[in-house]
XYZ file of C-alpha atoms in Angstrom:
307
model
C 27.922 -9.525 14.257
C 29.545 -11.438 11.112
C 31.049 -9.096 8.248
C 33.054 -11.884 6.798
C 29.441 -14.040 6.946
C 27.563 -11.325 5.568
C 29.734 -9.433 2.469
C 29.691 -13.886 1.572
C 25.913 -13.931 1.281
C 25.319 -11.062 -1.234
C 28.355 -11.696 -3.351
C 26.482 -15.418 -3.191
C 23.174 -13.814 -4.042
C 24.400 -11.659 -6.712
C 25.920 -14.767 -8.183
C 23.093 -16.959 -8.179
C 21.253 -13.969 -10.054
C 19.767 -11.599 -7.593
C 19.799 -7.944 -8.329
C 19.931 -6.556 -4.908
C 20.737 -8.935 -1.211
C 19.646 -6.601 1.814
C 19.676 -7.873 5.318
C 17.520 -6.776 7.986
C 16.999 -7.884 11.712
C 14.205 -10.096 12.276
C 11.867 -8.107 15.067
C 8.370 -6.892 14.922
C 7.337 -4.467 12.526
C 7.373 -0.549 13.476
C 4.314 0.881 15.402
C 3.364 3.072 12.134
C 3.266 -0.668 9.579
C 1.448 -1.818 11.940
C -1.009 0.530 12.713
C -1.566 1.223 8.927
C -1.782 -2.753 8.209
C -5.065 -3.203 10.820
C -6.374 0.032 9.228
C -6.045 -1.107 6.008
C -7.334 -4.469 6.947
C -10.801 -3.535 9.274
C -11.578 -0.895 5.998
C -11.992 -4.145 4.158
C -9.885 -2.825 1.470
C -7.710 -5.906 1.107
C -11.803 -7.208 -1.069
C -12.592 -10.600 -0.823
C -8.963 -11.747 -0.348
C -9.818 -12.944 3.983
C -6.593 -14.603 4.131
C -4.763 -12.080 4.116
C -6.851 -11.507 7.259
C -4.747 -14.725 8.681
C -2.376 -15.443 10.966
C -2.028 -11.206 11.566
C 0.817 -11.738 14.400
C 3.002 -13.129 12.543
C 2.680 -11.103 9.998
C 3.100 -8.562 12.220
C 6.661 -10.208 14.409
C 8.261 -12.185 11.905
C 9.881 -14.239 14.932
C 6.799 -16.214 15.167
C 7.210 -18.012 12.249
C 10.315 -19.682 13.009
C 12.386 -20.308 16.175
C 14.788 -18.911 16.654
C 15.094 -16.277 13.652
C 17.669 -13.630 14.138
C 18.099 -11.633 10.503
C 16.107 -11.889 7.728
C 17.961 -11.526 4.053
C 15.756 -9.707 1.315
C 16.240 -10.829 -2.337
C 15.017 -9.216 -5.336
C 14.866 -10.388 -9.256
C 14.568 -8.750 -12.026
C 11.396 -9.320 -14.446
C 11.539 -6.277 -16.581
C 10.565 -8.093 -19.804
C 13.336 -7.817 -22.390
C 10.343 -8.863 -25.309
C 7.013 -7.692 -25.420
C 3.480 -8.791 -26.667
C 2.853 -7.238 -29.723
C 1.083 -4.066 -29.632
C -1.979 -4.232 -30.821
C -3.038 -7.512 -29.511
C -3.363 -8.481 -26.105
C -1.530 -8.496 -23.429
C -0.546 -9.532 -19.690
C 1.586 -8.109 -16.959
C 4.922 -8.169 -17.577
C 5.412 -10.402 -14.100
C 3.800 -13.389 -15.814
C 5.513 -13.529 -19.000
C 8.074 -16.036 -18.406
C 7.436 -19.427 -16.153
C 6.452 -18.651 -12.209
C 8.895 -16.388 -10.089
C 7.876 -18.594 -6.906
C 9.439 -21.503 -8.401
C 12.147 -19.926 -9.730
C 13.311 -17.789 -6.587
C 13.113 -20.220 -4.357
C 15.119 -22.965 -6.071
C 18.381 -19.716 -6.269
C 17.220 -18.976 -2.094
C 17.330 -22.849 -1.114
C 20.555 -22.543 -3.067
C 21.649 -19.449 -0.981
C 21.126 -21.576 2.312
C 23.080 -24.515 0.851
C 26.574 -21.851 0.420
C 26.112 -20.489 3.892
C 24.849 -23.843 5.828
C 27.190 -26.227 3.721
C 26.026 -30.076 4.231
C 23.795 -29.418 7.516
C 21.962 -27.327 4.686
C 19.691 -30.448 4.687
C 18.552 -30.340 8.806
C 19.363 -26.452 9.230
C 17.381 -23.716 10.521
C 15.800 -21.577 8.000
C 13.258 -20.714 6.026
C 12.764 -19.212 2.325
C 9.340 -17.296 1.411
C 8.703 -16.561 -1.865
C 5.067 -14.534 -1.896
C 4.072 -17.804 0.164
C 3.371 -16.841 3.751
C 2.769 -14.186 6.227
C 5.536 -12.275 5.839
C 5.333 -8.412 4.622
C 8.247 -8.752 1.859
C 7.982 -4.812 0.542
C 7.993 -3.508 4.775
C 11.247 -6.126 5.353
C 13.073 -5.294 2.161
C 12.615 -1.540 2.555
C 14.149 -2.017 6.234
C 17.277 -4.309 4.134
C 17.837 -0.999 2.310
C 16.770 -2.353 -1.035
C 14.433 0.625 -1.520
C 10.993 1.387 -0.827
C 7.354 0.885 -1.026
C 5.888 3.976 -3.150
C 2.799 5.386 -3.792
C 1.676 2.178 -6.578
C 2.232 -0.328 -3.462
C 5.116 -1.109 -4.836
C 8.780 -1.689 -4.188
C 10.563 0.888 -6.050
C 14.462 0.456 -5.971
C 16.121 3.912 -7.152
C 17.913 4.058 -10.285
C 16.647 0.588 -11.271
C 12.408 0.341 -11.141
C 10.235 -1.188 -9.472
C 9.553 -4.800 -11.902
C 11.011 -6.891 -9.430
C 10.440 -10.150 -7.720
C 10.800 -10.557 -4.122
C 11.738 -13.051 -2.106
C 13.259 -13.976 1.679
C 15.489 -15.735 3.470
C 15.251 -16.822 6.874
C 18.348 -17.726 9.130
C 19.454 -17.773 12.500
C 22.630 -16.150 12.284
C 23.039 -12.618 13.103
C 24.341 -10.655 10.486
C 25.444 -7.083 9.585
C 21.986 -5.343 9.589
C 21.248 -2.189 6.627
C 20.243 0.472 7.534
C 16.256 1.269 5.984
C 15.768 2.774 3.012
C 14.786 6.433 2.446
C 11.161 6.576 0.506
C 11.876 8.779 -2.392
C 8.398 9.160 -3.769
C 8.466 13.024 -3.433
C 5.906 14.663 -4.884
C 5.373 12.480 -7.723
C 1.904 10.912 -8.640
C 2.245 9.904 -11.452
C 0.996 6.573 -10.702
C -1.596 8.112 -8.639
C -2.626 10.256 -11.333
C -3.226 6.903 -14.129
C -4.686 4.449 -12.284
C -7.314 4.208 -14.362
C -10.268 2.675 -11.314
C -8.941 5.003 -8.915
C -7.287 1.996 -6.503
C -4.739 4.307 -5.323
C -4.817 7.141 -4.074
C -3.528 10.236 -1.991
C -3.966 9.140 1.542
C -2.061 6.290 1.241
C -4.889 3.896 1.457
C -4.427 1.335 -1.857
C -8.314 -0.310 -2.521
C -7.617 -4.087 -3.614
C -11.047 -3.849 -5.308
C -10.816 -1.571 -7.705
C -7.187 -2.568 -9.008
C -7.267 -4.612 -12.387
C -4.811 -6.942 -11.552
C -7.286 -7.537 -8.732
C -10.576 -7.496 -10.484
C -8.988 -9.682 -13.510
C -6.612 -12.226 -10.998
C -7.998 -13.134 -7.583
C -11.154 -12.107 -8.229
C -13.357 -15.107 -9.004
C -16.219 -13.031 -9.981
C -17.808 -11.366 -12.282
C -15.636 -8.036 -13.296
C -16.521 -5.375 -11.502
C -18.774 -2.716 -14.161
C -16.034 -0.068 -13.304
C -13.178 -2.938 -14.649
C -15.448 -3.098 -18.042
C -14.852 -0.499 -18.767
C -11.546 0.637 -17.867
C -9.548 -2.992 -18.476
C -8.201 -2.072 -22.019
C -5.822 -4.138 -23.930
C -4.611 -6.397 -20.444
C -6.105 -9.543 -19.874
C -4.286 -10.350 -16.696
C -3.137 -7.750 -14.615
C -2.022 -4.316 -15.124
C 1.210 -2.240 -15.163
C -0.220 0.919 -15.616
C 0.822 2.339 -12.359
C 4.688 0.896 -12.798
C 4.819 2.679 -16.560
C 3.906 6.013 -14.817
C 6.858 6.039 -12.415
C 9.162 7.914 -13.800
C 12.258 5.453 -11.850
C 11.186 2.545 -14.354
C 13.062 4.808 -17.090
C 16.388 3.632 -15.574
C 14.589 -0.338 -15.301
C 17.352 -2.874 -17.702
C 15.627 -5.372 -19.024
C 15.948 -8.778 -17.734
C 18.019 -12.414 -19.333
C 17.238 -15.188 -17.560
C 16.348 -17.706 -19.127
C 13.044 -18.404 -17.132
C 11.098 -15.437 -17.392
C 11.326 -15.224 -20.955
C 8.065 -15.549 -22.968
C 7.779 -18.387 -25.843
C 7.303 -17.768 -29.091
C 4.424 -19.445 -29.039
C 2.720 -16.655 -26.315
C 4.480 -14.293 -28.837
C 2.361 -15.579 -31.570
C -0.976 -14.828 -29.489
C -3.721 -13.354 -31.659
C -6.593 -11.208 -30.427
C -8.844 -13.963 -32.483
C -6.131 -17.130 -31.517
C -7.129 -15.951 -27.993
C -10.979 -15.363 -28.114
C -10.909 -19.344 -29.608
C -8.336 -20.944 -26.982
C -9.120 -23.612 -25.344
C -9.070 -25.945 -22.177
C -5.700 -27.262 -22.971
C -4.028 -25.139 -25.328
C -4.403 -22.785 -21.880
C -2.921 -25.293 -19.397
C -0.051 -25.839 -22.656
C 0.306 -22.141 -22.947
C 1.040 -21.347 -19.160
C 1.719 -25.045 -18.187
C 4.673 -23.478 -14.897
C 2.904 -19.857 -15.432
C 1.606 -17.598 -13.095
C -1.020 -16.558 -15.609
C -2.794 -19.656 -13.967
C -3.666 -18.283 -11.108
C -6.249 -17.006 -12.702
C -8.215 -20.488 -13.533
C -9.177 -20.558 -17.357
C -12.700 -19.617 -16.583
C -11.056 -15.977 -15.150
C -8.658 -15.540 -18.187
C -12.254 -16.674 -20.496
C -14.143 -13.829 -18.603
C -11.460 -11.001 -18.907
C -10.516 -11.833 -22.410
C -14.521 -11.321 -23.412
C -13.972 -8.193 -21.844
C -10.954 -6.902 -23.537
C -11.690 -3.552 -25.266
C -9.090 -3.611 -27.962
């Protein structure tokens, strides 16, 4: 094991703006995790996100994603907003207020890899993932000692909350490995109680088709009647289960420039949203995760708002 390098990696990750960094040994996931994932997929609870059935063997064993993989360096970056859209106006999920997190975190992970490999980084054997491959991100973050997977299906970091982006750096080095985090949700079920469509359940099975985030982002068809009834004031995503989580009372606003909303976005009103043109949409959300929902999806959602 390389204690010195492990410590240096964590220190550099912090310097690069990551809130936390942990390291897990690369191996096949636990039998419990595998059984849970297989049951979830077999029940069709991934809605029409068929891509989640792809490369199941690699999801279950990340060593199939990279020859020589030994260590999974997990990082998280805070996106708790420092400024939000005005109350009384249409809202979007907190994670999408700034620039696309994929680009920001990938860039910083590549810098971390350069720190590790130095001049050999260009030809080194490593891989970077940011919600972009068949990697069970929350599982590995828990194995790396960063947090646990809560009843709201989010990674919860003790005394910090759940508003964090996740990323992974796959390395061919043996490192010091952190111990998995113990689940500390206890008897709390506030997130389950606050989910308006009952996508969350006490048996731990999350029904994606019911989730307002799925309905307003991934769903390419009409919103379900249940979604239309419960969409409230948010036309992209949903933060209700996170807002209900007691651990998020510890959340601190992020100071990352790329994650700050623009003045134009902060100045949007219901009337402006309803009149949003394709050109306006492309300008307003250039480099934003919101573009995943497409212009037609955004306008579909806005027309269903209850505000």
